[in-house]
PDB file of C-alpha atoms in Angstrom:
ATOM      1  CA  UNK K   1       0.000   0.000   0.000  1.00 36.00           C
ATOM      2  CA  UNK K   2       1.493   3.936  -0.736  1.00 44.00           C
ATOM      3  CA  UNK K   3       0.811   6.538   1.896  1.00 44.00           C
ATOM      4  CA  UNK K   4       2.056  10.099   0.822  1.00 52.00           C
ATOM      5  CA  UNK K   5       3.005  11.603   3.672  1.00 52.00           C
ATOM      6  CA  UNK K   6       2.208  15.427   2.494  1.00 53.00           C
ATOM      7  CA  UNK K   7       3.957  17.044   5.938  1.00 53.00           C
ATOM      8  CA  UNK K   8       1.073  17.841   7.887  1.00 50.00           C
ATOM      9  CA  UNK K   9       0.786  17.618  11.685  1.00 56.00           C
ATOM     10  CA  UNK K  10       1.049  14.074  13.059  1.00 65.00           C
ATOM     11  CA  UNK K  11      -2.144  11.816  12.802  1.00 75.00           C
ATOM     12  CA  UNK K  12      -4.357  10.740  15.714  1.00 88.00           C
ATOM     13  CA  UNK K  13      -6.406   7.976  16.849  1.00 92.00           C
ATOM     14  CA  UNK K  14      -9.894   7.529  17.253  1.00 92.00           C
ATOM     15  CA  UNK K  15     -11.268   5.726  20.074  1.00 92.00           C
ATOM     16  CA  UNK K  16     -11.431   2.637  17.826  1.00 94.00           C
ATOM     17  CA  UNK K  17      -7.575   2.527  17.562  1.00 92.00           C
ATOM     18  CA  UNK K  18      -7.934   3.927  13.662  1.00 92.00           C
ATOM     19  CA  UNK K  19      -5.390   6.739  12.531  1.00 92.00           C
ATOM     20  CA  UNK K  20      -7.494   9.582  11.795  1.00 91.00           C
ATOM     21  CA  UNK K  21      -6.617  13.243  10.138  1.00 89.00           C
ATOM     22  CA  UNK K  22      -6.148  16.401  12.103  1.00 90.00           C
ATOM     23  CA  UNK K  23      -9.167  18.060  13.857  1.00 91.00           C
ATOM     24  CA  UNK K  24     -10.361  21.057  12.907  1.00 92.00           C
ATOM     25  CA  UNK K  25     -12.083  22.656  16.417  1.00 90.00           C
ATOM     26  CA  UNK K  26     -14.892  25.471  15.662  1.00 91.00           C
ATOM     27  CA  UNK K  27     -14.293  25.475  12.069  1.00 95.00           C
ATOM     28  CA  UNK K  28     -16.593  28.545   9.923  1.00 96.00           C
ATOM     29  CA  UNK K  29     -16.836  27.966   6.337  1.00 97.00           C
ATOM     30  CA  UNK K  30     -15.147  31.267   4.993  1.00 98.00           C
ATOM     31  CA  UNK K  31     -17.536  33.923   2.816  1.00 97.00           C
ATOM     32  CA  UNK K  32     -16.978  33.451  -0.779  1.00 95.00           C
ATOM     33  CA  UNK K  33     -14.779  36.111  -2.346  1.00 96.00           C
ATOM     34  CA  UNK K  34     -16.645  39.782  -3.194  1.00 94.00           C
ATOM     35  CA  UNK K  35     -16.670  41.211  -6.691  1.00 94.00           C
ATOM     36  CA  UNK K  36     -14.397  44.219  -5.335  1.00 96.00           C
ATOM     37  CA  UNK K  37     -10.951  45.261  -6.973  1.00 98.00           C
ATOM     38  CA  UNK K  38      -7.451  43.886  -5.632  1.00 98.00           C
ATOM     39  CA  UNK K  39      -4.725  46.657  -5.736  1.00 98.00           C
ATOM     40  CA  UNK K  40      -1.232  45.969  -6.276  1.00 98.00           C
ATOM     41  CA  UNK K  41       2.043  48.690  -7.111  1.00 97.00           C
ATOM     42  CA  UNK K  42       2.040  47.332 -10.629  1.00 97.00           C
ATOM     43  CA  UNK K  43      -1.342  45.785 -11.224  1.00 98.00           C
ATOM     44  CA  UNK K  44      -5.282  46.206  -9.897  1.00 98.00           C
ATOM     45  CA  UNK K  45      -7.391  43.071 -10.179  1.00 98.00           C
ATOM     46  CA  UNK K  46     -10.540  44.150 -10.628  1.00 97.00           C
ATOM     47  CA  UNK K  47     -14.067  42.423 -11.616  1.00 96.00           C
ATOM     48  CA  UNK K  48     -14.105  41.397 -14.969  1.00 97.00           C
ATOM     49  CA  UNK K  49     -16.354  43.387 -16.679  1.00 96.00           C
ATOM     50  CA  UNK K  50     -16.709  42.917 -20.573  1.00 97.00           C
ATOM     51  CA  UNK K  51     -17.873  46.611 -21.571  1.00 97.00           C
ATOM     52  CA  UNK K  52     -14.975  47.911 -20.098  1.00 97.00           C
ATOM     53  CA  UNK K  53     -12.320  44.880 -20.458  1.00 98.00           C
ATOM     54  CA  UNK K  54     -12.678  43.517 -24.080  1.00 98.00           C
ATOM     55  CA  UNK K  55     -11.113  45.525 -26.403  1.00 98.00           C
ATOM     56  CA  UNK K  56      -8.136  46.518 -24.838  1.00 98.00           C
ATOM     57  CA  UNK K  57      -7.806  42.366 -23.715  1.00 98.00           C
ATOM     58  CA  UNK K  58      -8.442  41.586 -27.561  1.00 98.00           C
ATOM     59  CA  UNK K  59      -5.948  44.058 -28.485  1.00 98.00           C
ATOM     60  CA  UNK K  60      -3.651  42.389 -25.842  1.00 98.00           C
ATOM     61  CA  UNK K  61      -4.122  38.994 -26.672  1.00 98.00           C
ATOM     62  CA  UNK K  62      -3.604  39.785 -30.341  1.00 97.00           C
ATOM     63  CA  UNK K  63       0.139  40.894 -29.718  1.00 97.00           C
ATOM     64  CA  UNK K  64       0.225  36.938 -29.562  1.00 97.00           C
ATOM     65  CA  UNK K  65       0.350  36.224 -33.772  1.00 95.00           C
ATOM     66  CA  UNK K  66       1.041  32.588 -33.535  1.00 96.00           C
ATOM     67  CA  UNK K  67      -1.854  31.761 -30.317  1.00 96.00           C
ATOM     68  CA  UNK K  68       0.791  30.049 -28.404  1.00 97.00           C
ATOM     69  CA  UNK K  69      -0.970  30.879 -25.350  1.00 97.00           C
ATOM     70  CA  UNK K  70      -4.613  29.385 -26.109  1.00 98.00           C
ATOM     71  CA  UNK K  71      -2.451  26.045 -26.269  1.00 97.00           C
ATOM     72  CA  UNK K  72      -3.349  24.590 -23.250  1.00 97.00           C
ATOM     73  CA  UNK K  73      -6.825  26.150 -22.567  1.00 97.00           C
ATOM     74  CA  UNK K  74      -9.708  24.712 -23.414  1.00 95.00           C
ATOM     75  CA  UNK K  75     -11.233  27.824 -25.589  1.00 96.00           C
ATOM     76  CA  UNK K  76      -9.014  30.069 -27.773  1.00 96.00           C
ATOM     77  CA  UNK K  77      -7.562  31.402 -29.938  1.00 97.00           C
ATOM     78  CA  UNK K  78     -10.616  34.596 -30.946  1.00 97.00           C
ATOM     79  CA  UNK K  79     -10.420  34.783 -34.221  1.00 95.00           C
ATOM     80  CA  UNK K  80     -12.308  38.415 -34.182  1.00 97.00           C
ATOM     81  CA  UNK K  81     -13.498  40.528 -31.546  1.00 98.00           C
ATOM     82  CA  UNK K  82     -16.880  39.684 -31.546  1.00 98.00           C
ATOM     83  CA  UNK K  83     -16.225  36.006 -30.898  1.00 97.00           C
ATOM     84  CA  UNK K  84     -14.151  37.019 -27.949  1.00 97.00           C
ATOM     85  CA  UNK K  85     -16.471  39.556 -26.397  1.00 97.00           C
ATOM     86  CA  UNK K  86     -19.417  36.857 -26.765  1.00 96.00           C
ATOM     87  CA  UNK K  87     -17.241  34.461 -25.290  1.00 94.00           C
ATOM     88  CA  UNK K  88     -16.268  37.257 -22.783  1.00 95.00           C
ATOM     89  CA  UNK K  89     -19.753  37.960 -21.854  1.00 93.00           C
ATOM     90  CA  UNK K  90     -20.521  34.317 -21.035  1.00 90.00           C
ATOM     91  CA  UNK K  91     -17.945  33.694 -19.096  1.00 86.00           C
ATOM     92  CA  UNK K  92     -18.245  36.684 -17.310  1.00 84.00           C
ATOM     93  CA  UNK K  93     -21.263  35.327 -15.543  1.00 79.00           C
ATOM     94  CA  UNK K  94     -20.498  31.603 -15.047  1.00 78.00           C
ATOM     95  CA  UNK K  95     -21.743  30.067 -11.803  1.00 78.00           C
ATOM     96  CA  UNK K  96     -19.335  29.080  -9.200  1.00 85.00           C
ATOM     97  CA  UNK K  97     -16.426  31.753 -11.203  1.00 93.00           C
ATOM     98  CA  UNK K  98     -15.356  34.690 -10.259  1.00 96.00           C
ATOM     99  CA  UNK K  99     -13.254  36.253 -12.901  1.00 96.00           C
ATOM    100  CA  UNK K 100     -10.682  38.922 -12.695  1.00 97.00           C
ATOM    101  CA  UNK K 101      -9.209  41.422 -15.173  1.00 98.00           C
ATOM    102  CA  UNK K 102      -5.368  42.373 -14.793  1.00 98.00           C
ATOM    103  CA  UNK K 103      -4.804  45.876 -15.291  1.00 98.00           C
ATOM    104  CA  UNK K 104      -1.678  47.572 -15.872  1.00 98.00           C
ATOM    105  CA  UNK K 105      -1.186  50.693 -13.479  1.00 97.00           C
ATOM    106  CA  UNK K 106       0.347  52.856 -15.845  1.00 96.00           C
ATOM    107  CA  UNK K 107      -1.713  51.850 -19.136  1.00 97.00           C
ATOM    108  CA  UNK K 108      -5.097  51.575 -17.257  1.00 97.00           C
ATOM    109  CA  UNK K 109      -5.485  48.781 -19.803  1.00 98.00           C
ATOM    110  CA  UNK K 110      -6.863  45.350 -19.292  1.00 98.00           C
ATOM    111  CA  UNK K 111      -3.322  42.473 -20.589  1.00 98.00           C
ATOM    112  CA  UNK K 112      -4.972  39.581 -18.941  1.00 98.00           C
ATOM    113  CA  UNK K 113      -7.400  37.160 -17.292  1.00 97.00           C
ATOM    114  CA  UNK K 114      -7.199  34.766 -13.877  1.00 97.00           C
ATOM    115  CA  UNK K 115     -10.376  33.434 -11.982  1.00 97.00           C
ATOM    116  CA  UNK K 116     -11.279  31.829  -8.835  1.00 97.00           C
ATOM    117  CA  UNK K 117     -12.874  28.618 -10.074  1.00 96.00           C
ATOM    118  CA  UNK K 118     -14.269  25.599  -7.615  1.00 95.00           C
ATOM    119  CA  UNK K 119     -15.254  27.868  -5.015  1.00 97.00           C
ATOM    120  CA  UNK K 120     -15.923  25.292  -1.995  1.00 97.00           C
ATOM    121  CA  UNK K 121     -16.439  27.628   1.213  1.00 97.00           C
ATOM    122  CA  UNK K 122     -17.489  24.246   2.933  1.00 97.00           C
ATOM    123  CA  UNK K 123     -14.205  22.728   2.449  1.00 97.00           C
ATOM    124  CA  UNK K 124     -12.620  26.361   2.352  1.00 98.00           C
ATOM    125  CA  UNK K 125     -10.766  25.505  -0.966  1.00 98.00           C
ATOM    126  CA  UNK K 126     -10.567  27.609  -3.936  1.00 98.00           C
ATOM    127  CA  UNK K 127      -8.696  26.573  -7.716  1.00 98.00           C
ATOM    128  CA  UNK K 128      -7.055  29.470  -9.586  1.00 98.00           C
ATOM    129  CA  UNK K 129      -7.784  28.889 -12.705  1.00 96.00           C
ATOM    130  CA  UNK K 130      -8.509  30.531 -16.603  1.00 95.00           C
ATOM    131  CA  UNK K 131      -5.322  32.230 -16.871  1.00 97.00           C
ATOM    132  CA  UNK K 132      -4.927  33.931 -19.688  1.00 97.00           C
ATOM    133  CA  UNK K 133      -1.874  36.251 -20.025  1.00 98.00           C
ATOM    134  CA  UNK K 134      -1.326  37.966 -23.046  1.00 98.00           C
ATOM    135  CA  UNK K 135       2.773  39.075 -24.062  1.00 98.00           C
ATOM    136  CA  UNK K 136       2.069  42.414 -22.511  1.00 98.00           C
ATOM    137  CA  UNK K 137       1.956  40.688 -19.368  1.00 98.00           C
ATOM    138  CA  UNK K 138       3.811  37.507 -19.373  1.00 97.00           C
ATOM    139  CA  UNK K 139       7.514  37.735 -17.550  1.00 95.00           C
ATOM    140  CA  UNK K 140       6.422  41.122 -15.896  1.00 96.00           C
ATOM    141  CA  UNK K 141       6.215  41.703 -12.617  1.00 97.00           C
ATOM    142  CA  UNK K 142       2.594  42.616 -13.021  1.00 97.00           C
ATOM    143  CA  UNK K 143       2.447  38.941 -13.498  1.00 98.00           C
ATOM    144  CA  UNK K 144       3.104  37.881 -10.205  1.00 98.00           C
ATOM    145  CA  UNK K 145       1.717  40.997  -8.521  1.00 98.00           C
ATOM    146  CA  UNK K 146      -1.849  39.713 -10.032  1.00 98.00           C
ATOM    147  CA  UNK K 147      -0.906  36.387  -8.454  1.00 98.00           C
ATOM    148  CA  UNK K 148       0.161  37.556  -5.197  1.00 98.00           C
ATOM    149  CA  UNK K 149      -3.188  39.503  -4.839  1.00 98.00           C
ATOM    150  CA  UNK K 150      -5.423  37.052  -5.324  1.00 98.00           C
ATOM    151  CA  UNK K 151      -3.975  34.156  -2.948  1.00 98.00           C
ATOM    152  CA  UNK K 152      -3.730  37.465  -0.091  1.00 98.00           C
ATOM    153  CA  UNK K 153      -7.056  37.574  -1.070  1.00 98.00           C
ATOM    154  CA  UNK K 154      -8.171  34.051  -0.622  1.00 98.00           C
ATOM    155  CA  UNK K 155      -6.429  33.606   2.710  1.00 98.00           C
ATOM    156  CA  UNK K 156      -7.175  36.755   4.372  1.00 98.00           C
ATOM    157  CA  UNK K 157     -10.666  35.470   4.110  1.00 98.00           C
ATOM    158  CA  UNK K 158     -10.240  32.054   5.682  1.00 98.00           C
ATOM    159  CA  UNK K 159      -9.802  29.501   3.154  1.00 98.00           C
ATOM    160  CA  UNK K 160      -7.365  26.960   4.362  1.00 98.00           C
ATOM    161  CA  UNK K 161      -5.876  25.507   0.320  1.00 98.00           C
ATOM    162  CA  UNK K 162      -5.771  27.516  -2.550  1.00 98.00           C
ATOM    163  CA  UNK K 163      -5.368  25.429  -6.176  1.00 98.00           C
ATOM    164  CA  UNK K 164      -3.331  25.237  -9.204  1.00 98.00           C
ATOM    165  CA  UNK K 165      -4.237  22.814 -12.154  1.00 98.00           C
ATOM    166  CA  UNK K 166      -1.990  22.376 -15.292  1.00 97.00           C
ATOM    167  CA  UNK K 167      -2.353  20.454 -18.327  1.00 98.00           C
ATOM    168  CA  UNK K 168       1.128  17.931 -17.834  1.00 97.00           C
ATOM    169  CA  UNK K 169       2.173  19.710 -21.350  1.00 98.00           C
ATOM    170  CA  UNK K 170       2.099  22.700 -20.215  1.00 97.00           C
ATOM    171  CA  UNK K 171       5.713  22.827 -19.019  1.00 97.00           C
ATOM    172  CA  UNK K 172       5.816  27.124 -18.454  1.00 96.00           C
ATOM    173  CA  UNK K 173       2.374  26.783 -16.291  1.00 97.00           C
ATOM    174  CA  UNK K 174       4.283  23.886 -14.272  1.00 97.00           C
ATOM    175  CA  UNK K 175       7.042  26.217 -13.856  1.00 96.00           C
ATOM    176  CA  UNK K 176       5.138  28.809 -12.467  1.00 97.00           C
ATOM    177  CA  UNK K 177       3.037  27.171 -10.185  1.00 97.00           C
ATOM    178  CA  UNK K 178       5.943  26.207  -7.854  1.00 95.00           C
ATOM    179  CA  UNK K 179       7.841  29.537  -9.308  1.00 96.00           C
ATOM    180  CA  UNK K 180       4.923  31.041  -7.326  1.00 97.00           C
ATOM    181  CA  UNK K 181       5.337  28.608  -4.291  1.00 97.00           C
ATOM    182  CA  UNK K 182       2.597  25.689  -4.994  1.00 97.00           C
ATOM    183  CA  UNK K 183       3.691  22.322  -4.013  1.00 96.00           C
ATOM    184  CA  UNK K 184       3.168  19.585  -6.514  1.00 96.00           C
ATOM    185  CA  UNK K 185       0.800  16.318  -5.560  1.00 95.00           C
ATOM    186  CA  UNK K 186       0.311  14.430  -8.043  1.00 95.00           C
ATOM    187  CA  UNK K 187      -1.267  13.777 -11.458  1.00 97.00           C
ATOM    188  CA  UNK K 188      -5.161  12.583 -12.124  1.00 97.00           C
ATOM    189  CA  UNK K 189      -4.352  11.091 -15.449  1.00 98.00           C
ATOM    190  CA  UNK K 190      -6.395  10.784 -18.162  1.00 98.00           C
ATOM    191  CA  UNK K 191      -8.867  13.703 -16.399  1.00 97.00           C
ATOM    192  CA  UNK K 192      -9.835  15.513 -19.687  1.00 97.00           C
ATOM    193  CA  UNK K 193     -10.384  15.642 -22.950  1.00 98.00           C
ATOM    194  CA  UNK K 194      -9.608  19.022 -24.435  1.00 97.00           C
ATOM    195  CA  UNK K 195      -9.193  20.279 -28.154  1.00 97.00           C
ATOM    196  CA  UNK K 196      -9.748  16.897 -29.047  1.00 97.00           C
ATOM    197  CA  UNK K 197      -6.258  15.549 -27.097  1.00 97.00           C
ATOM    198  CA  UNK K 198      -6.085  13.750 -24.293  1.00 98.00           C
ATOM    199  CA  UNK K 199      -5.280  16.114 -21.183  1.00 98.00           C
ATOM    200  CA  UNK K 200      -3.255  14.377 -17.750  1.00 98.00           C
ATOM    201  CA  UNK K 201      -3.843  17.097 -15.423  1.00 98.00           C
ATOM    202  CA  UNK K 202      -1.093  17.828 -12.345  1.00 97.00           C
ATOM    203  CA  UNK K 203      -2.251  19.126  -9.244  1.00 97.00           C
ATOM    204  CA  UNK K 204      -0.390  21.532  -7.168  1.00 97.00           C
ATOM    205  CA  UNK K 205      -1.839  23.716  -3.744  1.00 97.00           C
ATOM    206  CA  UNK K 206      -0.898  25.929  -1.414  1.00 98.00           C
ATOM    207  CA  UNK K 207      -2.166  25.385   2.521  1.00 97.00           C
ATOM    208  CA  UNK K 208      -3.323  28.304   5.072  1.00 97.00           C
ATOM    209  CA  UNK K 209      -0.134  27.717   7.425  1.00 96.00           C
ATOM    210  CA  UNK K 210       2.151  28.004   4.586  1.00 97.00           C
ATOM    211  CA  UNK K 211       0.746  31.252   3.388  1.00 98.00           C
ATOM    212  CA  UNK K 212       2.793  33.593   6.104  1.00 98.00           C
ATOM    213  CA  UNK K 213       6.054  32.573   5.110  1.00 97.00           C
ATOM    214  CA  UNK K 214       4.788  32.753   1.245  1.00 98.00           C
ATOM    215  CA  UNK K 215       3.541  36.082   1.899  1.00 98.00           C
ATOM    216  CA  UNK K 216       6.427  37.243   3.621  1.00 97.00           C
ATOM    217  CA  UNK K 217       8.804  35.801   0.401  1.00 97.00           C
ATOM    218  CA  UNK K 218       6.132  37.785  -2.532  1.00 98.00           C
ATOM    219  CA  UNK K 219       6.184  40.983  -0.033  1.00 98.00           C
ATOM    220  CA  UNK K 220      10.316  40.721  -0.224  1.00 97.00           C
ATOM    221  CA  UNK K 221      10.560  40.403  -4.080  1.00 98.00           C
ATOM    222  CA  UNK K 222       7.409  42.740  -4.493  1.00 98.00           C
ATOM    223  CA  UNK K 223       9.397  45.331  -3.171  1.00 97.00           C
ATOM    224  CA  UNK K 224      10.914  48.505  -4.589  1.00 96.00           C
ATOM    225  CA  UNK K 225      14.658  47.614  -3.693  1.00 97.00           C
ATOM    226  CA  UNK K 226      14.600  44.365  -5.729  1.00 97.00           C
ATOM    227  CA  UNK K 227      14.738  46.215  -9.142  1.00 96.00           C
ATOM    228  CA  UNK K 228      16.895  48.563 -10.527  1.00 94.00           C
ATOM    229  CA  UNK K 229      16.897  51.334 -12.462  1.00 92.00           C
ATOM    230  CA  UNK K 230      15.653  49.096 -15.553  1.00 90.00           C
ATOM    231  CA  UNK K 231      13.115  47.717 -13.774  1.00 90.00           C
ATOM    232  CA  UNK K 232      15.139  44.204 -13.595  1.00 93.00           C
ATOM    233  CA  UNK K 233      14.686  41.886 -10.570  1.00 95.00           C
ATOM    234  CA  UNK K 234      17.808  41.587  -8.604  1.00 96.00           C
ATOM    235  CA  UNK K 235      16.552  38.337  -6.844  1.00 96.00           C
ATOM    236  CA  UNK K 236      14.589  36.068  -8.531  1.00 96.00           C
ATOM    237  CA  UNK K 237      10.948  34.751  -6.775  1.00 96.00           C
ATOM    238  CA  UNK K 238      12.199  30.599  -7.816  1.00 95.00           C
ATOM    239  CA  UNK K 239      15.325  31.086  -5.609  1.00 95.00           C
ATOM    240  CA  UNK K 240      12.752  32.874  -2.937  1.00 96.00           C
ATOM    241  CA  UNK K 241      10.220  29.794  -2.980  1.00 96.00           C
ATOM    242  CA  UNK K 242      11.617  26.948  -3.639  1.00 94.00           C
ATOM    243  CA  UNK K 243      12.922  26.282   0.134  1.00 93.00           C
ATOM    244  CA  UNK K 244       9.453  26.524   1.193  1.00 94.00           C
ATOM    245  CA  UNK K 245       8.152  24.089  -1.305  1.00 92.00           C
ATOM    246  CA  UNK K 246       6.965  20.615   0.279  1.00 83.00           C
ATOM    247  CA  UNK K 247       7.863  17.593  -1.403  1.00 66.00           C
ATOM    248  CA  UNK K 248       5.446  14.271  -1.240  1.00 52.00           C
ATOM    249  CA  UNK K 249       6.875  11.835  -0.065  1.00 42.00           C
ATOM    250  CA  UNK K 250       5.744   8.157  -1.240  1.00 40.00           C
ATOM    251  CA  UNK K 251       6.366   5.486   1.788  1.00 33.00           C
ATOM    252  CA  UNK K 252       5.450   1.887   1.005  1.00 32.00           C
ATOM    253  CA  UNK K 253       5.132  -0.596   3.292  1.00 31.00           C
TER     254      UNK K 253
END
């Protein structure tokens, strides 16, 4: 038998001698998140709204010629605007989804799209999911300011695990999630069938008590003294992170 020991606090017993999980005394199911903006030195995240979002996320988006960033996703590439603002508008208003528009603080102009997907207050979980970042965002700090806001978000409400899902392809999203401090778990494979491929999908989270040391790291790059005069990073987030990452372990007996 495999037990992954994921480096939580030390199992009990029940009163019928069975190992059970952690308790969790007076636990409140946390309020889902409000449709309010997140504010950031480089970025707001703010409501997606498609009246005032689309064009300038079309216009975005379209700085990517070749659509290497619909890859992975499971709609994309827009061939026009219309397709993407209907598309826009739908998803806008999904059930259970809470979508967010990037915007660049000196542009005021919309480069790119995250949500908060599988809202579970009951379990106090919530996926990060729908990322779409056009080339005026990817590799900016902006990037991971957008990031950064929206887990601070997410915990400062309550929830104890926050969620990252990538298609096993997808080798930059994979690189980012534990870039960003998510711990890998495993793999559900054959999960999906998407574009007509078959999709393996890896699963990656961040917990509630590992969220003050994260936040501490993203405060300490975030900050003004870690980039020069060109704007460059002078330490990168990966080298911040990855000591705090937690490794599963597989034990078999």
């Amino acid at each position: 038998m495999d037990i992954l020991d994921f480096d939580v606090p030390q199992h009990q017993v029940n009163t019928l001698g069975q190992p059970v999980n952690f308790a969790v005394p007076d636990w409140v199911p946390p309020p889902a998140p409000e449709r309010r903006p997140l504010h950031g030195r480089f970025c707001r995240v703010e409501p997606l709204t498609p009246a005032i979002h689309a064009a300038s996320l079309y216009a975005a988006n379209s700085q990517d010629a070749e659509g290497r960033m619909w890859t992975y996703l499971s709609y994309g590439p827009f061939k026009t605007f219309d397709s993407y603002r209907a598309w826009l508008d739908q998803r806008s208003v999904s059930n259970g989804r809470l979508c967010y528009a990037i915007v660049d603080a000196d542009t005021n102009s919309a480069v790119g799209v995250a949500c908060y997907q599988r809202i579970n207050p009951a379990a106090g979980s919530i996926e990060v999911g729908g990322v779409a970042y056009s080339p005026l965002l990817q590799g900016t700090p902006m990037a991971t300011e957008a990031m950064y806001l929206m887990m601070d978000n997410v915990f400062t409400l309550g929830y104890r695990r926050y969620e990252w899902m990538a298609d096993s392809m997808n080798a930059t999203s994979r690189a980012a999630a534990q870039q960003l401090g998510f711990s890998f778990e495993g793999v559900f494979r054959q999960e999906d069938v998407v574009k007509g491929r078959n999709r393996d999908t890896v699963w990656y989270s961040i917990l509630d008590h590992e969220w003050p040391a994260l936040r501490a790291t993203f405060q300490q790059w975030l900050a003004p003294q870690n980039f020069d005069a060109e704007g460059r990073q002078r330490t990168r987030l990966s080298d911040l992170t990855r000591p705090l990452l937690h490794d599963v372990v597989d034990i078999r007996h």
